[in-house]
PDB file of C-alpha atoms in Angstrom:
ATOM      1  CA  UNK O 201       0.000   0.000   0.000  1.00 85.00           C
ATOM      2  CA  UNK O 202       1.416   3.119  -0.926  1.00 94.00           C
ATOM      3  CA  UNK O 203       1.512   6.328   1.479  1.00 97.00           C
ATOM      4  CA  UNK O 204       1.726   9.761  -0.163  1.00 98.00           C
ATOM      5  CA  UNK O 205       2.796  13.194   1.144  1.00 98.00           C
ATOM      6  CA  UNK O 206       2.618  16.528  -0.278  1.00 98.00           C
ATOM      7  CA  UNK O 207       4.509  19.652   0.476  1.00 98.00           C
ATOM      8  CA  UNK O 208       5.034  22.886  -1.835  1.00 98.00           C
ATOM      9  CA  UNK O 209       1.731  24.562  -0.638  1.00 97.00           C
ATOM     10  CA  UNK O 210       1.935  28.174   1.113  1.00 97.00           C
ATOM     11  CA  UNK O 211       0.820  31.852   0.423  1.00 97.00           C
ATOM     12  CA  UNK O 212       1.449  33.323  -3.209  1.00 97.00           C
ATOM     13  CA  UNK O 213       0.600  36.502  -4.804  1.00 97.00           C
ATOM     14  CA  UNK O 214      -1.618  36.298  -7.698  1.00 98.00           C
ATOM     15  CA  UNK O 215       0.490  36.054 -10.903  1.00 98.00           C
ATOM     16  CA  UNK O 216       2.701  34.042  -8.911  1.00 98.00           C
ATOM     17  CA  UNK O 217       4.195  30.711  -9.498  1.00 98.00           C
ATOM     18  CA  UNK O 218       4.526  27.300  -7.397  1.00 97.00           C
ATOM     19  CA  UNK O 219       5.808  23.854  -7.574  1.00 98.00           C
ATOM     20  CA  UNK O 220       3.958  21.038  -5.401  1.00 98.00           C
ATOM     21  CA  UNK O 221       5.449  17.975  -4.698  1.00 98.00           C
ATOM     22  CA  UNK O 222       3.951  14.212  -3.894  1.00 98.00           C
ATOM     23  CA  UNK O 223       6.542  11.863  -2.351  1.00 98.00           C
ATOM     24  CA  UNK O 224       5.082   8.638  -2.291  1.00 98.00           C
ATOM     25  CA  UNK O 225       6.301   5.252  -0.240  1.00 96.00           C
ATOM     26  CA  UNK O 226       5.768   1.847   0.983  1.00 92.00           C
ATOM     27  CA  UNK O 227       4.815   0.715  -2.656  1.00 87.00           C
ATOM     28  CA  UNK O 228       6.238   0.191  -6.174  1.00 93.00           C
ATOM     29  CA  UNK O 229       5.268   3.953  -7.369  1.00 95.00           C
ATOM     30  CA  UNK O 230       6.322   3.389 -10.838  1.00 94.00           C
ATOM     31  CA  UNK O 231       3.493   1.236 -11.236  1.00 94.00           C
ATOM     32  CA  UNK O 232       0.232   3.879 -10.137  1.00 96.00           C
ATOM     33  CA  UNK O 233      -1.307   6.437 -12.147  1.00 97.00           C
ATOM     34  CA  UNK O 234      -1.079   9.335 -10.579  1.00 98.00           C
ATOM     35  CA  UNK O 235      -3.301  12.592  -9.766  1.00 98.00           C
ATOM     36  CA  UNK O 236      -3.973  15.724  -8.608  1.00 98.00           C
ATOM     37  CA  UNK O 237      -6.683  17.621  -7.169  1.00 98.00           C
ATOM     38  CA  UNK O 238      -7.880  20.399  -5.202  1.00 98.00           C
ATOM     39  CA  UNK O 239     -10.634  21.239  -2.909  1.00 98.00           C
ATOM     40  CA  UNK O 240     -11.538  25.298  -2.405  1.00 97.00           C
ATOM     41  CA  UNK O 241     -13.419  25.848   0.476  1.00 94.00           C
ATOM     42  CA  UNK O 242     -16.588  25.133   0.573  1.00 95.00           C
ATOM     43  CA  UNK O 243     -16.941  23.729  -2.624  1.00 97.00           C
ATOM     44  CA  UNK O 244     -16.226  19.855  -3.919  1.00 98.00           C
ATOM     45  CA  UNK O 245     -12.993  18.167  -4.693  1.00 98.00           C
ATOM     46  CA  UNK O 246     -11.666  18.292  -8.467  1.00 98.00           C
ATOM     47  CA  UNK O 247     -10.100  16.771 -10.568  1.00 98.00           C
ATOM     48  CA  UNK O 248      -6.454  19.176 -12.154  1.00 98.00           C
ATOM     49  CA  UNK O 249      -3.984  16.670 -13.800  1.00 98.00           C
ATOM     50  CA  UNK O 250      -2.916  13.475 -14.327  1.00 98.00           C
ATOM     51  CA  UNK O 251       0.279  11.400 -15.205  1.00 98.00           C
ATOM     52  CA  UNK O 252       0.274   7.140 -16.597  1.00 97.00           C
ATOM     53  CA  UNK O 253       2.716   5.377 -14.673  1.00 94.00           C
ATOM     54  CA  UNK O 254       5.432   5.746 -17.186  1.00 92.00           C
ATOM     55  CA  UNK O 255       5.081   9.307 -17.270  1.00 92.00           C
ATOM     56  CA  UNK O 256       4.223   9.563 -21.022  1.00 93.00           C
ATOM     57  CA  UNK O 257       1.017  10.709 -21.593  1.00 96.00           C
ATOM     58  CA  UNK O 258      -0.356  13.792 -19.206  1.00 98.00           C
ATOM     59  CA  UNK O 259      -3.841  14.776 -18.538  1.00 98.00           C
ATOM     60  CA  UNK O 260      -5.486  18.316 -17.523  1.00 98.00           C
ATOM     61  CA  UNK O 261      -8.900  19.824 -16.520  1.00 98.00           C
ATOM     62  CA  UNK O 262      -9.933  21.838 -19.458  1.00 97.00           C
ATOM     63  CA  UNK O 263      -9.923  25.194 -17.304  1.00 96.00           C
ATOM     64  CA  UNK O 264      -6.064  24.435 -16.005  1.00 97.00           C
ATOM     65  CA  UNK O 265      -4.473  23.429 -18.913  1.00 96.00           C
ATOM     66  CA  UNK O 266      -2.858  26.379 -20.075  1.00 97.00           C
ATOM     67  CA  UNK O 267      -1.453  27.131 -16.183  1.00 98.00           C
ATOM     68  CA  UNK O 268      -0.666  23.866 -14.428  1.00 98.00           C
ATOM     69  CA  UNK O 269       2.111  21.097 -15.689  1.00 98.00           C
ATOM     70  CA  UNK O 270       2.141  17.532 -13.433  1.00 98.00           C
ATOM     71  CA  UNK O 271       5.389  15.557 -14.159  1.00 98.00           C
ATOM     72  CA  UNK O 272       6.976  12.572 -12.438  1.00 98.00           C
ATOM     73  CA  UNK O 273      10.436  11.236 -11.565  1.00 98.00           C
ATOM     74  CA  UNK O 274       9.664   7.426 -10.877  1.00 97.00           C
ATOM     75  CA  UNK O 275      13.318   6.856  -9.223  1.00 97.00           C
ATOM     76  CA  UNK O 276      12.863   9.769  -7.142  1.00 97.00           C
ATOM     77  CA  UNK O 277       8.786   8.257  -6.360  1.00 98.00           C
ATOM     78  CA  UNK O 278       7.737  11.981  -6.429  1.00 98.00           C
ATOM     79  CA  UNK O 279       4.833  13.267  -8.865  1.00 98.00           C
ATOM     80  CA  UNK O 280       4.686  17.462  -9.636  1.00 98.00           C
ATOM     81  CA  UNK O 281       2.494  20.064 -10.288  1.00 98.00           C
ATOM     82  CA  UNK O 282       3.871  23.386 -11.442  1.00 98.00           C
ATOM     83  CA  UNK O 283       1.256  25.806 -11.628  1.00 98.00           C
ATOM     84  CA  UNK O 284       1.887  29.519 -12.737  1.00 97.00           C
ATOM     85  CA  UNK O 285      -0.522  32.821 -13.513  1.00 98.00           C
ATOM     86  CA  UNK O 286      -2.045  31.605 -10.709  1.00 98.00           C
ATOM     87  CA  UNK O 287      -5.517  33.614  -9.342  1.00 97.00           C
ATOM     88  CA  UNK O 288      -7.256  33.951  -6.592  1.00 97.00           C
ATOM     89  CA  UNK O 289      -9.690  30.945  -7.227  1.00 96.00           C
ATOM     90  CA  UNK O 290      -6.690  28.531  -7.367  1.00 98.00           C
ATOM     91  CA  UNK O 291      -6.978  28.730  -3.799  1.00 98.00           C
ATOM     92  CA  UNK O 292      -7.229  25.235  -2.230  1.00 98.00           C
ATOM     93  CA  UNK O 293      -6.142  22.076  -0.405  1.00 98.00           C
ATOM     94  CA  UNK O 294      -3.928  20.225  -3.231  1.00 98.00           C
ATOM     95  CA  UNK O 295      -4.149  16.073  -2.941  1.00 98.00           C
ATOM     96  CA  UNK O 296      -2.038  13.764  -4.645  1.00 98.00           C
ATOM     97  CA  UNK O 297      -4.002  10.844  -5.688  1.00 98.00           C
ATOM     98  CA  UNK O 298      -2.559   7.288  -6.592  1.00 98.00           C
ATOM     99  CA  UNK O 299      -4.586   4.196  -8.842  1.00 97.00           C
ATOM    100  CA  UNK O 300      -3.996   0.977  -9.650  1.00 93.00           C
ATOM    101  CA  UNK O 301      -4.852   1.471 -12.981  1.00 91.00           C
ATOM    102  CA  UNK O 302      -1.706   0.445 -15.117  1.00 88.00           C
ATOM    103  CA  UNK O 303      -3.491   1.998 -19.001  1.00 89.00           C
ATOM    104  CA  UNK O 304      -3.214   5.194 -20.643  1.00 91.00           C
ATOM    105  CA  UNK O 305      -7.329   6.749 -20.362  1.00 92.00           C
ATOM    106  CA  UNK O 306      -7.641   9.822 -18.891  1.00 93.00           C
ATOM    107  CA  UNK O 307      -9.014   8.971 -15.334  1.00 94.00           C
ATOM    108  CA  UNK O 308     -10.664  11.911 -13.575  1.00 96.00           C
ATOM    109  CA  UNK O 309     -13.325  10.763 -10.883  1.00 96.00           C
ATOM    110  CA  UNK O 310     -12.620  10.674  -7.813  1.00 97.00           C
ATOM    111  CA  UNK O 311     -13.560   7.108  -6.943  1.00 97.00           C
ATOM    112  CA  UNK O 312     -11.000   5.823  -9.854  1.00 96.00           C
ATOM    113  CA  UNK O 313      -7.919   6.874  -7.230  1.00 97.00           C
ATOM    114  CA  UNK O 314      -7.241   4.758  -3.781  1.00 97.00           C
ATOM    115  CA  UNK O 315      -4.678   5.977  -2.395  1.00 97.00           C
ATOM    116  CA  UNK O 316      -4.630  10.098  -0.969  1.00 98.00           C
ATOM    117  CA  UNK O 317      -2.323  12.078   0.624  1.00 98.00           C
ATOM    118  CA  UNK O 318      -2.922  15.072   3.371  1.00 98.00           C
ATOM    119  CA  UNK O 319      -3.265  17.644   1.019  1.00 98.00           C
ATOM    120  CA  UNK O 320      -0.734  20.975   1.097  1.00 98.00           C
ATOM    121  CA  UNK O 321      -2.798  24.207   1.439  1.00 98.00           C
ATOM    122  CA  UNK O 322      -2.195  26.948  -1.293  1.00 98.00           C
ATOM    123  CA  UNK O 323      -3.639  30.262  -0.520  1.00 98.00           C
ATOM    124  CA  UNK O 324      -3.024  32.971  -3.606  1.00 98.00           C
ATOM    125  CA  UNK O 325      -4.157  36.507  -2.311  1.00 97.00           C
ATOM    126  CA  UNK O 326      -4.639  39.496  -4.464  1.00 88.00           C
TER     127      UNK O 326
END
């Protein structure tokens, strides 16, 4: 079973630029799919990117694509998000997600993903 941890999260201007990270152990993390999403306050968890296991094909929310890169380093078991121009509505709890699922879809619901992390807060003021 795999446990994942975040960090990268903190206070940013708007405009601004950040760089989360998703260590992951206790598993074979080459082998998951892996996520991210975010949860603003108040409202429900969603889906931003996602990486296959082999890091070559990469998958984005239509309203994030232009602003938000995930990337992986298998040896290092960490998965990335760089996000830049970021806005005041990017403000959220970030989770790294982990599945099973070994294909190349585009997996976006939340119930495809069993293993979370913590989440790292990101707070982007004006």
């Amino acid at each position: 079973q795999v446990q994942l941890v975040e960090s990268g999260g903190g206070l940013v201007q708007a405009g601004g630029s950040l760089r989360l990270y998703c260590v992951a152990s206790g598993g074979d993390f080459s082998r998951y799919y892996m996520a991210w999403f975010r949860q603003a306050p108040g409202k429900e968890r969603e889906f931003v990117a996602a990486i296959t296991w082999s890091g070559g094909s990469q998958f984005y929310a239509d309203a994030l694509k232009d602003r938000v890169t995930i990337s992986r380093d298998n040896a290092k078991n960490t998965v990335y998000l760089r996000m830049h121009s970021l806005k005041r509505e990017d403000t959220a709890v970030y989770y790294c997600a982990a599945s099973d699922y070994n294909g190349s879809e585009y997996l976006s619901a939340i119930s495809e993903y069993r293993y979370w992390g913590q989440g790292t807060q990101v707070a982007v003021s004006s």
